[in-house]
Short mmCIF file of C-alpha atoms in Angstrom, two decimals:
data_model
loop_
_atom_site.label_atom_id
_atom_site.label_comp_id
_atom_site.label_asym_id
_atom_site.label_seq_id
_atom_site.Cartn_x
_atom_site.Cartn_y
_atom_site.Cartn_z
CA GLN A 1 10.69 -1.31 43.00
CA LYS A 2 9.62 -2.21 39.38
CA GLU A 3 7.97 -5.82 39.27
CA VAL A 4 10.06 -6.73 36.17
CA GLU A 5 13.26 -4.95 35.42
CA GLN A 6 15.47 -4.88 32.52
CA ASN A 7 18.21 -2.83 31.12
CA SER A 8 16.86 -0.58 28.30
CA GLY A 9 20.09 -0.68 26.49
CA PRO A 10 20.66 -0.45 23.72
CA LEU A 11 22.87 -3.53 23.62
CA SER A 12 25.17 -3.72 20.76
CA VAL A 13 26.86 -6.95 19.70
CA PRO A 14 28.72 -7.74 16.55
CA GLU A 15 27.30 -10.23 13.74
CA GLY A 16 27.98 -14.12 15.13
CA ALA A 17 28.55 -13.21 18.58
CA ILE A 18 26.35 -14.18 21.82
CA ALA A 19 23.99 -11.56 23.01
CA SER A 20 22.89 -11.83 26.77
CA LEU A 21 19.73 -10.03 27.95
CA ASN A 22 18.89 -10.26 31.66
CA CYS A 23 15.72 -9.49 33.58
CA THR A 24 14.96 -9.33 37.34
CA TYR A 25 11.44 -9.71 39.13
CA SER A 26 10.42 -8.96 42.31
CA ASP A 27 7.42 -11.40 43.12
CA ARG A 28 8.96 -14.59 44.61
CA GLY A 29 5.60 -16.26 43.86
CA SER A 30 5.65 -16.01 40.04
CA GLN A 31 5.84 -19.21 38.21
CA SER A 32 5.81 -18.65 34.62
CA PHE A 33 8.30 -16.44 32.54
CA PHE A 34 8.38 -15.33 28.77
CA TRP A 35 10.64 -13.60 26.40
CA TYR A 36 9.01 -11.52 23.74
CA ARG A 37 10.58 -10.09 20.62
CA GLN A 38 9.25 -6.89 19.22
CA TYR A 39 10.42 -5.24 16.18
CA SER A 40 9.47 -1.36 15.60
CA GLY A 41 6.10 -0.68 14.82
CA LYS A 42 4.98 -4.37 15.18
CA SER A 43 3.55 -6.23 18.09
CA PRO A 44 5.14 -8.61 20.40
CA GLU A 45 6.33 -12.33 19.51
CA LEU A 46 6.56 -14.93 21.72
CA ILE A 47 10.02 -16.28 21.60
CA MET A 48 10.20 -18.74 24.72
CA SER A 49 8.70 -19.68 27.89
CA ILE A 50 10.40 -21.26 30.97
CA TYR A 51 9.16 -22.14 33.97
CA SER A 52 11.68 -24.54 35.93
CA ASN A 53 15.05 -23.46 37.16
CA GLY A 54 17.84 -24.32 34.54
CA ASP A 55 18.27 -24.07 30.97
CA LYS A 56 15.81 -24.20 27.94
CA GLU A 57 17.21 -24.28 24.61
CA ASP A 58 15.21 -23.69 21.04
CA GLY A 59 17.29 -23.43 18.18
CA ARG A 60 19.94 -20.26 18.61
CA PHE A 61 17.82 -19.13 22.04
CA THR A 62 18.39 -20.43 25.41
CA ALA A 63 16.45 -19.14 28.52
CA GLN A 64 17.82 -19.42 32.01
CA LEU A 65 15.86 -19.32 35.15
CA ASN A 66 17.18 -18.86 38.73
CA LYS A 67 14.13 -18.44 40.93
CA ALA A 68 16.37 -18.22 44.07
CA SER A 69 17.73 -15.14 42.45
CA GLN A 70 14.64 -14.08 40.95
CA TYR A 71 16.63 -13.79 37.51
CA VAL A 72 15.68 -14.86 34.03
CA SER A 73 17.87 -14.48 31.23
CA LEU A 74 18.00 -14.94 27.32
CA LEU A 75 20.92 -15.82 25.41
CA ILE A 76 21.04 -15.41 21.52
CA ARG A 77 24.03 -17.50 19.73
CA ASP A 78 25.30 -16.68 16.69
CA SER A 79 23.38 -13.05 16.51
CA GLN A 80 22.17 -11.73 13.17
CA PRO A 81 21.03 -8.68 12.10
CA SER A 82 17.42 -9.67 11.91
CA ASP A 83 17.84 -10.33 15.64
CA SER A 84 17.91 -6.49 16.07
CA ALA A 85 14.78 -5.75 17.94
CA THR A 86 13.42 -4.98 21.58
CA TYR A 87 13.22 -7.89 23.89
CA LEU A 88 10.68 -7.85 26.49
CA CYS A 89 10.79 -10.07 29.46
CA ALA A 90 7.40 -11.13 31.08
CA VAL A 91 6.41 -12.66 34.30
CA ILE A 92 3.14 -14.24 35.35
CA THR A 93 1.99 -13.72 39.01
CA PHE A 94 -1.23 -15.22 40.48
CA THR A 95 -3.55 -12.75 41.63
CA GLY A 96 -7.01 -13.33 43.73
CA GLY A 97 -8.61 -12.77 40.48
CA GLY A 98 -6.24 -14.78 38.11
CA ASN A 99 -3.09 -14.65 36.36
CA LYS A 100 -1.38 -11.29 35.57
CA LEU A 101 1.07 -10.84 32.93
CA THR A 102 3.60 -8.00 33.82
CA PHE A 103 6.30 -6.93 31.22
CA GLY A 104 9.51 -5.27 31.76
CA THR A 105 10.61 -2.12 29.68
CA GLY A 106 12.33 -4.09 27.33
CA THR A 107 16.12 -4.29 26.13
CA GLN A 108 16.87 -2.74 22.60
CA LEU A 109 19.56 -5.25 20.83
CA LYS A 110 21.37 -4.05 17.94
CA VAL A 111 23.37 -6.61 15.99
CA GLU A 112 26.12 -4.97 13.91
CA LEU A 113 27.40 -6.08 10.73
CA LYS B 1 -5.16 -21.69 13.32
CA ALA B 2 -5.90 -18.14 12.56
CA GLY B 3 -4.18 -15.62 14.88
CA VAL B 4 -5.28 -12.85 16.98
CA THR B 5 -7.15 -10.22 14.78
CA GLN B 6 -7.71 -6.55 16.11
CA THR B 7 -9.95 -3.82 14.31
CA PRO B 8 -9.40 -1.11 13.37
CA ARG B 9 -5.59 -1.08 12.73
CA TYR B 10 -5.45 2.84 12.78
CA LEU B 11 -7.58 5.41 14.19
CA ILE B 12 -7.24 9.07 14.25
CA LYS B 13 -9.48 11.09 16.87
CA THR B 14 -9.74 14.33 18.25
CA ARG B 15 -9.86 15.19 22.20
CA GLY B 16 -13.37 14.50 24.12
CA GLN B 17 -14.28 11.77 21.54
CA GLN B 18 -14.65 8.21 22.36
CA VAL B 19 -13.26 5.27 20.56
CA THR B 20 -14.13 1.29 20.55
CA LEU B 21 -11.61 -1.04 19.65
CA SER B 22 -12.20 -4.62 18.95
CA CYS B 23 -10.17 -7.80 19.40
CA SER B 24 -11.08 -11.56 18.11
CA PRO B 25 -8.97 -14.16 20.07
CA ILE B 26 -7.52 -17.39 18.58
CA SER B 27 -10.24 -19.88 18.21
CA GLY B 28 -10.45 -21.94 21.72
CA HIS B 29 -8.80 -19.10 23.77
CA ARG B 30 -11.29 -17.73 26.57
CA SER B 31 -8.72 -15.04 28.20
CA VAL B 32 -8.21 -11.80 26.48
CA SER B 33 -6.04 -9.00 27.69
CA TRP B 34 -5.46 -5.76 26.91
CA TYR B 35 -2.33 -3.46 26.79
CA GLN B 36 -1.44 0.26 26.21
CA GLN B 37 2.30 0.54 24.78
CA THR B 38 3.69 3.97 24.63
CA PRO B 39 7.38 4.71 24.00
CA GLY B 40 7.85 6.53 27.61
CA GLN B 41 5.72 3.73 29.64
CA GLY B 42 6.34 0.42 27.83
CA LEU B 43 3.61 -2.29 28.03
CA GLN B 44 0.83 -1.32 30.50
CA PHE B 45 -1.80 -3.84 31.58
CA LEU B 46 -5.32 -2.69 31.15
CA PHE B 47 -7.45 -5.51 31.93
CA GLU B 48 -8.07 -9.15 31.31
CA TYR B 49 -11.54 -10.98 30.64
CA PHE B 50 -12.26 -14.70 31.02
CA SER B 51 -15.49 -16.22 30.01
CA GLU B 52 -16.91 -12.60 29.75
CA THR B 53 -15.79 -11.67 33.26
CA GLN B 54 -13.32 -9.18 34.19
CA ARG B 55 -10.77 -10.88 36.24
CA ASN B 56 -7.88 -8.45 36.31
CA LYS B 57 -7.50 -4.46 35.97
CA GLY B 58 -4.54 -2.25 35.75
CA ASN B 59 -4.14 1.29 37.11
CA PHE B 60 -6.04 3.36 34.49
CA PRO B 61 -8.91 5.68 35.03
CA GLY B 62 -12.38 4.69 34.44
CA ARG B 63 -12.52 6.13 30.98
CA PHE B 64 -11.04 2.84 29.94
CA SER B 65 -13.62 0.03 29.91
CA GLY B 66 -13.78 -3.20 28.19
CA ARG B 67 -16.10 -6.13 27.68
CA GLN B 68 -16.29 -9.72 26.34
CA PHE B 69 -18.90 -11.60 24.40
CA SER B 70 -19.76 -15.17 24.64
CA ASN B 71 -17.86 -15.77 21.75
CA SER B 72 -14.92 -14.69 23.35
CA ARG B 73 -14.01 -11.55 21.45
CA SER B 74 -13.43 -8.28 23.38
CA GLU B 75 -14.09 -4.55 22.81
CA MET B 76 -12.56 -1.94 24.98
CA ASN B 77 -13.70 1.48 24.99
CA VAL B 78 -11.88 4.72 25.65
CA SER B 79 -14.51 7.94 26.54
CA THR B 80 -13.55 11.51 26.46
CA LEU B 81 -9.94 10.82 24.78
CA GLU B 82 -6.96 12.83 26.07
CA LEU B 83 -3.88 13.73 23.99
CA GLY B 84 -2.06 11.22 26.32
CA ASP B 85 -4.04 8.36 25.12
CA SER B 86 -2.31 8.09 21.80
CA ALA B 87 -0.69 5.11 21.89
CA LEU B 88 -0.68 1.28 20.46
CA TYR B 89 -3.30 -0.61 21.88
CA LEU B 90 -2.67 -4.53 22.03
CA CYS B 91 -4.96 -7.24 22.67
CA ALA B 92 -3.34 -10.63 23.47
CA SER B 93 -5.14 -14.04 23.61
CA SER B 94 -4.62 -17.12 25.63
CA THR B 95 -6.23 -20.32 27.40
CA ASP B 96 -6.08 -18.80 30.69
CA ALA B 97 -3.87 -15.91 30.88
CA ASP B 98 -0.82 -17.90 30.69
CA THR B 99 1.28 -17.92 27.43
CA GLN B 100 -0.32 -14.99 25.72
CA TYR B 101 -0.06 -14.37 22.01
CA PHE B 102 -0.61 -10.82 20.62
CA GLY B 103 -2.61 -9.23 17.86
CA PRO B 104 -1.08 -6.64 15.46
CA GLY B 105 -2.44 -3.82 17.67
CA THR B 106 -4.45 -0.73 16.96
CA ARG B 107 -2.52 2.60 16.78
CA LEU B 108 -4.60 5.28 18.13
CA THR B 109 -3.87 9.08 17.51
CA VAL B 110 -5.77 11.81 19.42
CA LEU B 111 -5.47 15.22 17.86
#
């Protein structure tokens, strides 16, 4: 079982719709969760972090965390063509040596006009 | 604050050669992590340095090594390059391997 799992997509949504991206993780001890956006040929850019169960909103983005289900999601409201990118879910686990950030393989999002 | 910088941005090498990549973290950040990204494998963790000490290491062969200097700048070295080492190498900095900020990456092509 992979440590962090995401559907690879592509996920296609029409402009103005809500895009829902999902991620599951295997380590119950994980405490910190992140969503990154990566445009083709570019490096990942941090969108949001979430640490507690529930929702966290930032502009058009909402991150949702459910530690009991080991599930984290990202909602993008009013999707725009500029949101077309690969979205990476990342989870921090605490190892004996320190923190380790593990990424999912990413979900490709396509926002269509 | 200036962001994470990586040099060089692009590199072409031939099999058997070695390469050194450099990363300068955000000022005040003491943790530097390195990742390899390929289309087939996604983002793979190489290693993490904090205050000049390697704290974590991923599942890569010993040809991949790194170090961190007292000013938190980090280098990674790949010896005896193989075709499969062609990838985007990303460096990320953080205060303590928590929220990580990525540099632009070094695109390595091995011929």
